[in-house]
mmCIF file of C-alpha atoms and ligand atoms in Angstrom:
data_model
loop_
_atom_site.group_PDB
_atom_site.id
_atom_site.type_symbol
_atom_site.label_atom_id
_atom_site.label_comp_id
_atom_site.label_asym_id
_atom_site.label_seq_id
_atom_site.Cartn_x
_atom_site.Cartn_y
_atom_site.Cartn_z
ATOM 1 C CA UNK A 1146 -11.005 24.445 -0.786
ATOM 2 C CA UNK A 1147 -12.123 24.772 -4.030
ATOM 3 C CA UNK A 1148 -13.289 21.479 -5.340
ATOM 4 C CA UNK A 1149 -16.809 20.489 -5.326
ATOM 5 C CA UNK A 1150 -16.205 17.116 -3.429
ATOM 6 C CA UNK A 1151 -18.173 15.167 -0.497
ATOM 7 C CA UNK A 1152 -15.018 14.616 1.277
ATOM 8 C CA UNK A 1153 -16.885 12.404 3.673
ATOM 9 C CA UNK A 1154 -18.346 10.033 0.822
ATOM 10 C CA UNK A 1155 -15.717 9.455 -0.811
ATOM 11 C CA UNK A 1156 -14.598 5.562 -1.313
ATOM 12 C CA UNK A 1157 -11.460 4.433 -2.765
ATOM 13 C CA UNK A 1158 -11.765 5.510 -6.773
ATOM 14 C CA UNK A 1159 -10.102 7.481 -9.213
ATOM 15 C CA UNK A 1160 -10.845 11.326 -9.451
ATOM 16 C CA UNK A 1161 -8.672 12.854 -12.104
ATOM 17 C CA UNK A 1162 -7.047 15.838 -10.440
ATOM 18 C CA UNK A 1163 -5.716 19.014 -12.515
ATOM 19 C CA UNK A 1164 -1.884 17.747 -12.947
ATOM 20 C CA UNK A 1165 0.260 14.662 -13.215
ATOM 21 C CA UNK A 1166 4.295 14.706 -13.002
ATOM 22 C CA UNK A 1167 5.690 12.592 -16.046
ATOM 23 C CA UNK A 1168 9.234 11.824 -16.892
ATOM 24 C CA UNK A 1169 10.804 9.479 -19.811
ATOM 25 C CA UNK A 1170 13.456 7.254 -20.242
ATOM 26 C CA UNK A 1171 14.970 7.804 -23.899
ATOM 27 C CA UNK A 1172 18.531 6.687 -24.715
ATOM 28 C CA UNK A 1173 19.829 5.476 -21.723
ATOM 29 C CA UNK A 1174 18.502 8.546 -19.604
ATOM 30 C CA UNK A 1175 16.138 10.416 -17.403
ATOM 31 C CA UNK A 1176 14.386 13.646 -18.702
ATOM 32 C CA UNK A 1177 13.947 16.294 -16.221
ATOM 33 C CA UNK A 1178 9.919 15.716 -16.077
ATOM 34 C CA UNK A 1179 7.214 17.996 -15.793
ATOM 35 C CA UNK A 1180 3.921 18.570 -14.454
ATOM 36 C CA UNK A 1181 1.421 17.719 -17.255
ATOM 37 C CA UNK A 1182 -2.731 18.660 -17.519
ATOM 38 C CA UNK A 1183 -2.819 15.920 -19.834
ATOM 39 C CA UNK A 1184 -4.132 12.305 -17.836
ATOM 40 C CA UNK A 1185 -4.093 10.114 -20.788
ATOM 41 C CA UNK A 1186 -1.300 8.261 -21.778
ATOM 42 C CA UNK A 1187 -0.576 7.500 -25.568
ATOM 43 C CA UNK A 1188 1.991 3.893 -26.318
ATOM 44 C CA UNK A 1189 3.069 2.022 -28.929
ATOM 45 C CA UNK A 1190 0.605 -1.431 -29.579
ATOM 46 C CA UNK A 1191 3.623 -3.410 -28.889
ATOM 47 C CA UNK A 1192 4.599 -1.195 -25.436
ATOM 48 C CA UNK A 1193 6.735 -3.425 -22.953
ATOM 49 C CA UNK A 1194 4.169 -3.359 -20.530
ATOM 50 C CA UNK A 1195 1.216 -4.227 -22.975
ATOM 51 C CA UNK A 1196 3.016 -7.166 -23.805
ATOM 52 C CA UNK A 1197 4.990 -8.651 -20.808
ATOM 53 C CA UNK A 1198 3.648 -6.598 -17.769
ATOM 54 C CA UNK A 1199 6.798 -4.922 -17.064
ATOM 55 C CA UNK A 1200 5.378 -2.389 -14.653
ATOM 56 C CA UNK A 1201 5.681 -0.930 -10.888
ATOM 57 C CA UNK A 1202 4.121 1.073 -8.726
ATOM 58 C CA UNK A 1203 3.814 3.245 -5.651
ATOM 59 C CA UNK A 1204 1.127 4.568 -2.831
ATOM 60 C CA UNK A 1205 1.461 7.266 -0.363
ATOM 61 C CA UNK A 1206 -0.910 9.723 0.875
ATOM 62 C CA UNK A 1207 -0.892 13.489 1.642
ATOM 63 C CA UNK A 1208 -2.665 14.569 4.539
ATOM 64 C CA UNK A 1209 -3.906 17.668 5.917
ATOM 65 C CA UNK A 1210 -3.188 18.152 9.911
ATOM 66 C CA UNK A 1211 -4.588 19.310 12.477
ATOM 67 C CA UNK A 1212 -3.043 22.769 12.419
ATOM 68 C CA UNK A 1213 -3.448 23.045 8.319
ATOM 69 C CA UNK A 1214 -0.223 21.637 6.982
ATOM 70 C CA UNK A 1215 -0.044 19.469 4.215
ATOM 71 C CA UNK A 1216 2.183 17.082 4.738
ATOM 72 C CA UNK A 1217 3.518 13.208 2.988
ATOM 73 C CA UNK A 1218 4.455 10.263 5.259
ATOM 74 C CA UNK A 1219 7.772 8.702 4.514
ATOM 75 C CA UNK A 1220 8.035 8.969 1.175
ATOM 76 C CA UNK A 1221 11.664 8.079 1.218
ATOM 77 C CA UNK A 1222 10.883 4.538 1.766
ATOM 78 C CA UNK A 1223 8.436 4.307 -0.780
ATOM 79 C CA UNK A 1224 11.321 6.241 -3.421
ATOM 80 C CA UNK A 1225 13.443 3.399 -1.726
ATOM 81 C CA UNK A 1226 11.069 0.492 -2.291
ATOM 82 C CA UNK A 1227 10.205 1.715 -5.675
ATOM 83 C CA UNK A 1228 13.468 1.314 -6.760
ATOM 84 C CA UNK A 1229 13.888 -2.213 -5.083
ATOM 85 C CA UNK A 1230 11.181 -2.679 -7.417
ATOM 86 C CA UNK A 1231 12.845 -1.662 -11.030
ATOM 87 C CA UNK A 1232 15.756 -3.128 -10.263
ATOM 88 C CA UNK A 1233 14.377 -6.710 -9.970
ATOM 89 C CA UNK A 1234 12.104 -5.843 -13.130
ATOM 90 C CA UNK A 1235 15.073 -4.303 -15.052
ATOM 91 C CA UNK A 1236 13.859 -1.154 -15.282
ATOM 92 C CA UNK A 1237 15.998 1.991 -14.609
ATOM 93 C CA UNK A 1238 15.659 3.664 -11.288
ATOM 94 C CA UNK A 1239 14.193 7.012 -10.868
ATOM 95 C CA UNK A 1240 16.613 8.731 -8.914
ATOM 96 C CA UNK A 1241 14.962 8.380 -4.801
ATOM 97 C CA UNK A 1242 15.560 12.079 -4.137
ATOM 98 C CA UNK A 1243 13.989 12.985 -7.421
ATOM 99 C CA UNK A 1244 10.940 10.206 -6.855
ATOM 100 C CA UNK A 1245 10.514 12.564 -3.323
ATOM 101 C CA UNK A 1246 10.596 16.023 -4.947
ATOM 102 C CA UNK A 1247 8.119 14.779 -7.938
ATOM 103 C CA UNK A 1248 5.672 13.266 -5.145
ATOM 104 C CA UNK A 1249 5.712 16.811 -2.906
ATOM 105 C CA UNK A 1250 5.259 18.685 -6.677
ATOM 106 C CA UNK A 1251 2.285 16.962 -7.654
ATOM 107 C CA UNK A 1252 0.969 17.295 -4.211
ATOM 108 C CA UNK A 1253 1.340 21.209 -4.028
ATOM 109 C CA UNK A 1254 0.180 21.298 -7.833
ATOM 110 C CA UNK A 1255 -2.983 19.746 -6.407
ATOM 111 C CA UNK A 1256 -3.434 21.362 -3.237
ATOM 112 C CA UNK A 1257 -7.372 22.299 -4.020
ATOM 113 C CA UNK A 1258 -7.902 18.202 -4.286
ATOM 114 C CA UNK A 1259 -6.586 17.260 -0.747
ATOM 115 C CA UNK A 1260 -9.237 16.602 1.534
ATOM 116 C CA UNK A 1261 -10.095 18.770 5.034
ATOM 117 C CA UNK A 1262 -8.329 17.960 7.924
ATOM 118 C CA UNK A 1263 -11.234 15.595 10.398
ATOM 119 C CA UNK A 1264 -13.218 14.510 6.771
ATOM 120 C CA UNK A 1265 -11.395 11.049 7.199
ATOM 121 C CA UNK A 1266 -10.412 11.525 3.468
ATOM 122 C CA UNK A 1267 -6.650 11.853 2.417
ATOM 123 C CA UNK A 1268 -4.701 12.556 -1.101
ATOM 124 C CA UNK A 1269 -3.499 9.168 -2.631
ATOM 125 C CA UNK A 1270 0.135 9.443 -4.683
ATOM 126 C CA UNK A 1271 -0.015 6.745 -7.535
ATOM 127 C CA UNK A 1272 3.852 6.863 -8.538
ATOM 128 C CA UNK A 1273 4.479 4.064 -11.812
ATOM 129 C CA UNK A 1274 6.494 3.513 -14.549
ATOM 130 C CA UNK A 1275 6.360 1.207 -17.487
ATOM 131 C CA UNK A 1276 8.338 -0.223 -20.433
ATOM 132 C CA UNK A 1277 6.566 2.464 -23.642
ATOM 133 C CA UNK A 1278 9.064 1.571 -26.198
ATOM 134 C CA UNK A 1279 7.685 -1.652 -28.964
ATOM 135 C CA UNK A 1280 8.991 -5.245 -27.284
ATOM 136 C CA UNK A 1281 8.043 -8.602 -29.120
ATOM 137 C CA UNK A 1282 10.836 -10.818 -28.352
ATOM 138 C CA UNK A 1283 11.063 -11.576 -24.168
ATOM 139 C CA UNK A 1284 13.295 -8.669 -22.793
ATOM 140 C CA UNK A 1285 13.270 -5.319 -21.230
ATOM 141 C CA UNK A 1286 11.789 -2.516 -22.540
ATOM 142 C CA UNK A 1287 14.749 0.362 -23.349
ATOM 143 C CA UNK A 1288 12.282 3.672 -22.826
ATOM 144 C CA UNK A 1289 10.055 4.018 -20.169
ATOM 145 C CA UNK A 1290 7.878 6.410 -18.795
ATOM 146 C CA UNK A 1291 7.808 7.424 -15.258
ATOM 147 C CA UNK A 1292 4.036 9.212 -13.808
ATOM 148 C CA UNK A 1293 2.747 10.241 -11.041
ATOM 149 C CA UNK A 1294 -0.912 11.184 -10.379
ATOM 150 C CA UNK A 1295 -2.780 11.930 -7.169
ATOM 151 C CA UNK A 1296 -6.866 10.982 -5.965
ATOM 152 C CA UNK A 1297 -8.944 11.746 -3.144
ATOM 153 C CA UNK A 1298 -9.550 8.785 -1.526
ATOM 154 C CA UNK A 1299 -11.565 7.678 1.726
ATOM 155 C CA UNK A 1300 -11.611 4.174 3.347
ATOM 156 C CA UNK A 1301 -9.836 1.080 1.201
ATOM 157 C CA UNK A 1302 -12.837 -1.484 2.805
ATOM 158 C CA UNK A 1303 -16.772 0.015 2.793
ATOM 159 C CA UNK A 1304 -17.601 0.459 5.947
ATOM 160 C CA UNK A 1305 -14.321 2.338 7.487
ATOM 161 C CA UNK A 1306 -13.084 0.751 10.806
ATOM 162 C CA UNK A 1307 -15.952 -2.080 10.881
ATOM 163 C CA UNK A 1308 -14.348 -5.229 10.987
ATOM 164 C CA UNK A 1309 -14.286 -7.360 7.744
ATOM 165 C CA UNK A 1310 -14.142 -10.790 7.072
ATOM 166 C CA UNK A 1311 -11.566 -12.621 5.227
ATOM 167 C CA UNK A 1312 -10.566 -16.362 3.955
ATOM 168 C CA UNK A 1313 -7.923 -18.405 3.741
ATOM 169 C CA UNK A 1314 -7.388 -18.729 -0.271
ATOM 170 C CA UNK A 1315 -6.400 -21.655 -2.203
ATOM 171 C CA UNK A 1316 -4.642 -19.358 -4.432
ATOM 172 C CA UNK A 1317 -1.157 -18.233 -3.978
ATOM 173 C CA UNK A 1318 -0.104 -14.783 -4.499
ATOM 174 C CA UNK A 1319 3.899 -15.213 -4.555
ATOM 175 C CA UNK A 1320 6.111 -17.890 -5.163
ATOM 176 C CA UNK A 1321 9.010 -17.938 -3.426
ATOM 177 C CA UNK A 1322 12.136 -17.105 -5.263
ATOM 178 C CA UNK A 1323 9.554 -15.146 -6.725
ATOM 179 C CA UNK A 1324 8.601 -11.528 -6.533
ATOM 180 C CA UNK A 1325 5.936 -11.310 -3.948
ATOM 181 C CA UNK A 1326 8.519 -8.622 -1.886
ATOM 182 C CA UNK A 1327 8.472 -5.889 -4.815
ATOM 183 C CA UNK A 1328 5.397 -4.342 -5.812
ATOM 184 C CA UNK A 1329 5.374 -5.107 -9.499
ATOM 185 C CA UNK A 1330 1.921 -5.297 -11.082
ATOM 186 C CA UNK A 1331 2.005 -8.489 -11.819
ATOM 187 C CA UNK A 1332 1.202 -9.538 -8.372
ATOM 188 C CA UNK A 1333 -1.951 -8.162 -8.297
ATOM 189 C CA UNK A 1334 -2.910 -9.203 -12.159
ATOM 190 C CA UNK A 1335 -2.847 -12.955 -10.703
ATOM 191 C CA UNK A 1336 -4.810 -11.367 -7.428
ATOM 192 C CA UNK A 1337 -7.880 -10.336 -9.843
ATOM 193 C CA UNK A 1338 -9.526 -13.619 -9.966
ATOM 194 C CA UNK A 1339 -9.008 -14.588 -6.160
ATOM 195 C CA UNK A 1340 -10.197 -11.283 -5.715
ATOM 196 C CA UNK A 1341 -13.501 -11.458 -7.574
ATOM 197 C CA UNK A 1342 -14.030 -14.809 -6.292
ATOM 198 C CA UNK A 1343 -13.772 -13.732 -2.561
ATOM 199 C CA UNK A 1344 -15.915 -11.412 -3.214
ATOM 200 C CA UNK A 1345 -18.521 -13.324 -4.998
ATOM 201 C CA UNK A 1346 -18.509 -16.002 -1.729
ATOM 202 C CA UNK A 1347 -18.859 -12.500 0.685
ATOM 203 C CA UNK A 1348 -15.725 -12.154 1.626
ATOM 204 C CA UNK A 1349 -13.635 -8.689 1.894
ATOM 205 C CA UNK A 1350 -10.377 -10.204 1.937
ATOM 206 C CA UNK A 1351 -7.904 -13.319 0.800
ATOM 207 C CA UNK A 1352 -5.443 -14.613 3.346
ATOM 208 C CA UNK A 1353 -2.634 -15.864 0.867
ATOM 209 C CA UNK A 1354 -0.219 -18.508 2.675
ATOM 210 C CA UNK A 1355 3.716 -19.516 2.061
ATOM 211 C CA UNK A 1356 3.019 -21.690 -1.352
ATOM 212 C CA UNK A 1357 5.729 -23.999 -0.130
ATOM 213 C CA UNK A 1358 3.974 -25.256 2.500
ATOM 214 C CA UNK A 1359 0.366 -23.501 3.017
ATOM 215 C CA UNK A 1360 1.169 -23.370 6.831
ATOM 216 C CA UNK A 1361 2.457 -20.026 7.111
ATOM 217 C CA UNK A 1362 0.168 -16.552 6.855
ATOM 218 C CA UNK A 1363 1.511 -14.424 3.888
ATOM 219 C CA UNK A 1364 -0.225 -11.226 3.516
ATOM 220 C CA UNK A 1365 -3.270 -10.112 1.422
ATOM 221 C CA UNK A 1366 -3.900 -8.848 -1.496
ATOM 222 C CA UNK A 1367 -2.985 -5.081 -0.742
ATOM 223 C CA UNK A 1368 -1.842 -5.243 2.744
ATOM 224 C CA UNK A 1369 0.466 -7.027 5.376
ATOM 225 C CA UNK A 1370 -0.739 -8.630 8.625
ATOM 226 C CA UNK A 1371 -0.413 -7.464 12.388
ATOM 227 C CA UNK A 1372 -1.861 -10.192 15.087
ATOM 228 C CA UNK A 1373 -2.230 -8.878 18.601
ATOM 229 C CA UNK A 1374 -1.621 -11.651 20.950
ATOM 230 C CA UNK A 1375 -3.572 -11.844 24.889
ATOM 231 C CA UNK A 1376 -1.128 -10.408 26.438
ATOM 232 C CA UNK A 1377 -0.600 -7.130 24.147
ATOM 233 C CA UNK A 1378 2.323 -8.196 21.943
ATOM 234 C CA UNK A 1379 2.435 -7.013 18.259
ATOM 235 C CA UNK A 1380 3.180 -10.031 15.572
ATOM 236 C CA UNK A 1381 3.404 -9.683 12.277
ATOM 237 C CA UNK A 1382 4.233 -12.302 9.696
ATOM 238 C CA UNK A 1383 8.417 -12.422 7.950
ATOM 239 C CA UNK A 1384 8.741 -13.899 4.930
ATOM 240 C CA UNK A 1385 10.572 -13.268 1.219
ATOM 241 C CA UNK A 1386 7.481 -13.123 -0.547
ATOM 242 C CA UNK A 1387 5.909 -10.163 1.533
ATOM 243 C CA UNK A 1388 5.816 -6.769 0.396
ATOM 244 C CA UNK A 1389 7.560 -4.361 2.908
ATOM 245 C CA UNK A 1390 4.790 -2.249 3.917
ATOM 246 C CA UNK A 1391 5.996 0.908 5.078
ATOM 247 C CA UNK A 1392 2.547 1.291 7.104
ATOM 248 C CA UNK A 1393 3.805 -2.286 9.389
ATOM 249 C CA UNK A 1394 7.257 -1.447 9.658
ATOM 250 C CA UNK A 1395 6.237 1.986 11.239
ATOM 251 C CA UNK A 1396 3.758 0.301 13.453
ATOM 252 C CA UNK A 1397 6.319 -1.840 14.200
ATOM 253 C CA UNK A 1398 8.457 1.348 15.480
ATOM 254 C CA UNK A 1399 4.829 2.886 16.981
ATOM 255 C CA UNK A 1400 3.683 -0.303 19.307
ATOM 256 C CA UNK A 1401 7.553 -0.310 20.774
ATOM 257 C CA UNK A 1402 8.067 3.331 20.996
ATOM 258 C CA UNK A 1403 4.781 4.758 22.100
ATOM 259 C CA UNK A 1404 2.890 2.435 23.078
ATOM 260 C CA UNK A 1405 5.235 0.462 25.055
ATOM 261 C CA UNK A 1406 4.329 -2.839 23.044
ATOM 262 C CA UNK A 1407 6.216 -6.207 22.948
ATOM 263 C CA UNK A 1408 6.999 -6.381 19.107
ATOM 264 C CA UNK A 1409 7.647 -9.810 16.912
ATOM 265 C CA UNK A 1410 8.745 -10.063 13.636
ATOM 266 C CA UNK A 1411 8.151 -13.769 13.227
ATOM 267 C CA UNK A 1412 6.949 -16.797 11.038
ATOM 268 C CA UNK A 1413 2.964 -17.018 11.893
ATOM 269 C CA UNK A 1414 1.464 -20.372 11.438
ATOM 270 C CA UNK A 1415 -2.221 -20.748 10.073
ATOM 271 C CA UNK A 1416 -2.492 -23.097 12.750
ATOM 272 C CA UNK A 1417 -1.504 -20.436 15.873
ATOM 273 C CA UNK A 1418 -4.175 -18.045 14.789
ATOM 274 C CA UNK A 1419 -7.102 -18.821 17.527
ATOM 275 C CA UNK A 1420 -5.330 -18.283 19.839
ATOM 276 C CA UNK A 1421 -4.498 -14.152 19.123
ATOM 277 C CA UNK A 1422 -6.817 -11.341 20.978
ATOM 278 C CA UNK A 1423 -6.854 -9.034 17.306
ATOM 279 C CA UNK A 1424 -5.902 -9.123 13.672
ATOM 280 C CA UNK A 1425 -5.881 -6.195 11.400
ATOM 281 C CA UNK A 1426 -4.440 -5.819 8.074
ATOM 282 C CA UNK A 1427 -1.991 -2.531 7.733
ATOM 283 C CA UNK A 1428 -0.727 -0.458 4.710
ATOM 284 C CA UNK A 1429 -1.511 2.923 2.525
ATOM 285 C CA UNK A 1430 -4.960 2.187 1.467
ATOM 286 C CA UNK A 1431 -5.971 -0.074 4.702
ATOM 287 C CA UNK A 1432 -4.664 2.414 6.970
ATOM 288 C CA UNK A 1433 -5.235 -0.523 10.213
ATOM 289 C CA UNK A 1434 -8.493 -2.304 8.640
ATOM 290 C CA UNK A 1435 -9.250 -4.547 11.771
ATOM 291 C CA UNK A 1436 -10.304 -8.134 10.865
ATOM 292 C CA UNK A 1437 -13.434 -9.919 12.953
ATOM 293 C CA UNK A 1438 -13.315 -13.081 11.268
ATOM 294 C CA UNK A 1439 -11.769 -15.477 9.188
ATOM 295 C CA UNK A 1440 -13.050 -18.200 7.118
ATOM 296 C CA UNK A 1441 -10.592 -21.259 6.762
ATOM 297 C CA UNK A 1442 -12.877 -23.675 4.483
ATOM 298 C CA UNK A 1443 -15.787 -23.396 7.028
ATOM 299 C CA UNK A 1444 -13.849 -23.692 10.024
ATOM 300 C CA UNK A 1445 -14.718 -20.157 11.479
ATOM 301 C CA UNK A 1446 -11.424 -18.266 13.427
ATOM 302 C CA UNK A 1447 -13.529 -15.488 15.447
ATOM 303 C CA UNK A 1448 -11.648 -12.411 17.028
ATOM 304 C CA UNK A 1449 -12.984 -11.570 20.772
ATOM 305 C CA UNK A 1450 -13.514 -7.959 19.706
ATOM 306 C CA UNK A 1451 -16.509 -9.028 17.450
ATOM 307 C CA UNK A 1452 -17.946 -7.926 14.337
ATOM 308 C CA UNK A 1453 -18.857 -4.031 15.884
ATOM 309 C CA UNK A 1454 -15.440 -2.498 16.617
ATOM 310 C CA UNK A 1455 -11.725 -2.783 16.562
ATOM 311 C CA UNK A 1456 -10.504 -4.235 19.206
ATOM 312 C CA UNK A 1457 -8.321 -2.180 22.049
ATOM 313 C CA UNK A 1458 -5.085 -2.393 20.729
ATOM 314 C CA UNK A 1459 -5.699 -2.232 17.072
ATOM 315 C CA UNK A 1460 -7.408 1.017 18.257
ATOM 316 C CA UNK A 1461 -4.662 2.400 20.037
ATOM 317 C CA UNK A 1462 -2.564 1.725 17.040
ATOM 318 C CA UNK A 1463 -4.495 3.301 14.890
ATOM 319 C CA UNK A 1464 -4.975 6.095 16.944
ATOM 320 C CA UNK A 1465 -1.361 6.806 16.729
ATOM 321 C CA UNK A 1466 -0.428 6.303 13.431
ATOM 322 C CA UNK A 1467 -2.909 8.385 12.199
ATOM 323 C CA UNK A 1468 -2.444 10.846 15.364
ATOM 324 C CA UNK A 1469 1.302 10.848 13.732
ATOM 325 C CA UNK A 1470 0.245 11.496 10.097
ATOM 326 C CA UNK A 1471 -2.123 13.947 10.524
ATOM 327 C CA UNK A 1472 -0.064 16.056 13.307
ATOM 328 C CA UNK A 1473 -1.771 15.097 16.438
ATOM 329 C CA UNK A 1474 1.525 13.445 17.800
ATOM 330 C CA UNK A 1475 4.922 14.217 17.442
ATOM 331 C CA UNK A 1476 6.559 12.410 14.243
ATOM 332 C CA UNK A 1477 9.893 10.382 14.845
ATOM 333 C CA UNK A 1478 12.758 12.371 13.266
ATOM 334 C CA UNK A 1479 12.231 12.454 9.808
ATOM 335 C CA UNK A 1480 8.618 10.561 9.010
ATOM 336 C CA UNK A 1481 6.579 14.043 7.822
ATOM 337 C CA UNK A 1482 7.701 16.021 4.920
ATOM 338 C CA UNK A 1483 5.314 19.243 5.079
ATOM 339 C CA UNK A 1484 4.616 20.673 1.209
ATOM 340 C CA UNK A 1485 2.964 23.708 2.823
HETATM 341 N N1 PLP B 1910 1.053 -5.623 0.814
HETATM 342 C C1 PLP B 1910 0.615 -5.420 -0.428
HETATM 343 C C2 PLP B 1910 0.479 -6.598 -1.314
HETATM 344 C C3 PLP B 1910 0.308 -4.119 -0.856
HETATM 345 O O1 PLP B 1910 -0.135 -3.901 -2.095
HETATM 346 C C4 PLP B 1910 0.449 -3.038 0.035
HETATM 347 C C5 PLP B 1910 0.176 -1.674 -0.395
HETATM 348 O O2 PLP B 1910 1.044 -0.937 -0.724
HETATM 349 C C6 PLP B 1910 0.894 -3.305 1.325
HETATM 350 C C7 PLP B 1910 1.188 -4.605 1.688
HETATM 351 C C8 PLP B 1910 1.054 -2.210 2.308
HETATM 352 O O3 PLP B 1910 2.223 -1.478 2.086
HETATM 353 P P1 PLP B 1910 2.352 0.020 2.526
HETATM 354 O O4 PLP B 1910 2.109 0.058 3.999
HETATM 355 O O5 PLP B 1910 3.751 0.394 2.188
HETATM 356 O O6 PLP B 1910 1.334 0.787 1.786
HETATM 357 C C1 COI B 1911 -1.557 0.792 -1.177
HETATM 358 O O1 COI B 1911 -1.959 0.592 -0.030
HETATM 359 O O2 COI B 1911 -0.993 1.840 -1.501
HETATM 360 C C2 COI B 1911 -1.704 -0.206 -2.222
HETATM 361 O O3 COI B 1911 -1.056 -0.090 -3.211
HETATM 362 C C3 COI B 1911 -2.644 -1.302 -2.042
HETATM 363 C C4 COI B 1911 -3.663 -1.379 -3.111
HETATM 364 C C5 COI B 1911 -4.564 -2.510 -2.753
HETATM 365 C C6 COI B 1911 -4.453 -0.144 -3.296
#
């Protein structure tokens, strides 16, 4: 471990790292790629995604376990969900089994930058690609450029597993139709002011609703929901404008399989939410970020487990995903690809 880093310290930022895989779409095809020293990236002024946003993007971690491994969680579905994402931005897919080989590269070109196993730090993958080529009229870009970096990261929230508190926005996040279920940066361009203004009141979190109706829980900004209800059963919101997380559906997989859990994929109604035992939000960055409370204009939804801890079964959860990741428990067939 050759990096001069305070694992433990570290928040969620950017730390450039010594190498970067980049690929480009010229004439109709893929290059090969490469691992590149260079992190800056030089565009035309009139670049597709300068001018219309036509951009995607990717996160996955590499994680160092227990016995020393380094190892990536599922990034097939991320490869998969990636190209979900081009395909409704009209961008050209990166081939998935070529998306996987380019994340393992960049982690084993980086292998001084992920964090010690216990330092509740991990590796971050940032896979993207953009429209590069000049675009005035409304259309698709025809080049693009394909990149991924890496970061050490620790917790998304400040404060690790202390429970946050959110609120129910008045702005939407996704319209339906729309593309709230790909992760194209322009859903989190319109998340920047809800952001900062959630912040500004003191709050960690927005709790975007269906836009249609403003009954239903969405997601948030950067993660999906899971509910725990009094009797242990795992809910977690269904809708078309909800980004996949890979991080739910395998809890979804964890609470059945492990932990013996009653699972529900389900509509969730603002109005059912007193009455669940837990809430957490779930994905890459999040991890399981249990919630204590949430503000719906002033009328205060409180979680039993309080403002101190996650509650029990968020904790077993957790416990398990991360026991998975970071080789503590046995992996379902097929979640851990070990680099080294
Ligand atoms: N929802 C949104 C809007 C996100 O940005 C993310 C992060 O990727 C997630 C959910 C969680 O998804 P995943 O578990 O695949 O990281
Ligand atoms: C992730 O969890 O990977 C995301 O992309 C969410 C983002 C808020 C950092």
């Amino acid at each position: 471990m050759s990096k001069n880093i305070d694992w433990s310290n570290l928040g969620f930022g950017y730390v450039p790292t010594d190498k970067r895989f980049v690929a480009n779409f010229v004439n109709g095809k893929w290059d090969e790629g490469a691992l590149i020293d260079d992190p800056m990236v030089t565009m035309s002024e009139c670049a597709g995604v300068l001018q219309y946003a036509q951009t995607c993007f990717e996160g996955l971690k590499a994680y160092r376990t227990e016995d020393g491994k380094v190892v990536c969680f599922r990034p097939d579905l991320n490869a998969a969900r990636m190209a979900d994402s081009c395909r409704r931005l009209e961008m050209p897919v990166f081939p998935e089994d070529k998306f996987v080989d380019a994340c393992l590269a960049v982690v084993k070109a980086n292998l001084d930058f992920v964090p010690p196993y216990g330092s509740g730090a991990t590796l971050y993958l940032r896979p993207y690609m953009f429209g590069i080529n000049p675009v005035i009229g409304v259309k698709p870009a025809e080049d693009y450029q394909f990149r991924i970096f890496c970061t050490p990261v620790g917790p998304y929230f400040k404060g690790g597993a202390k429970p946050i508190v959110i609120r129910v926005s008045d702005f939407d996040r996704a319209a339906p139709n729309g593309t709230g279920h790909i992760k194209a940066g322009l859903n989190y361009a319109m998340s920047l002011h809800a952001i900062v203004d959630a912040h500004n009141k003191g709050f960690s979190e927005n709790m975007y609703l269906d836009p249609k109706t403003r009954t239903k829980v969405e997601e948030t900004g950067g993660a999906n929901f899971i509910f725990i209800t009094k009797d242990g059963t795992l809910v977690t919101p269904k809708s078309d404008s909800i980004l996949p997380s890979i991080t739910r559906r395998s809890l979804m997989i964890v609470a059945e399989k492990y932990l013996g859990m009653k699972v529900e994929h389900r509509e969730v109604y603002l109005d059912e939410l007193k009455d669940f035992a837990e809430c957490g939000l779930c994905g890459t960055a999040a991890v399981i970020s249990p919630v204590g409370k949430i503000d719906d204009h002033g009328n205060e939804i409180c979680f039993p487990a309080g403002m101190e801890e996650m509650g029990p079964w968020t904790k077993k959860l957790y416990d398990t995903l991360t026991g998975i990741q970071m080789g503590r428990l046995e992996a379902p067939e097929g979640w851990i690809r070990v680099i080294e």
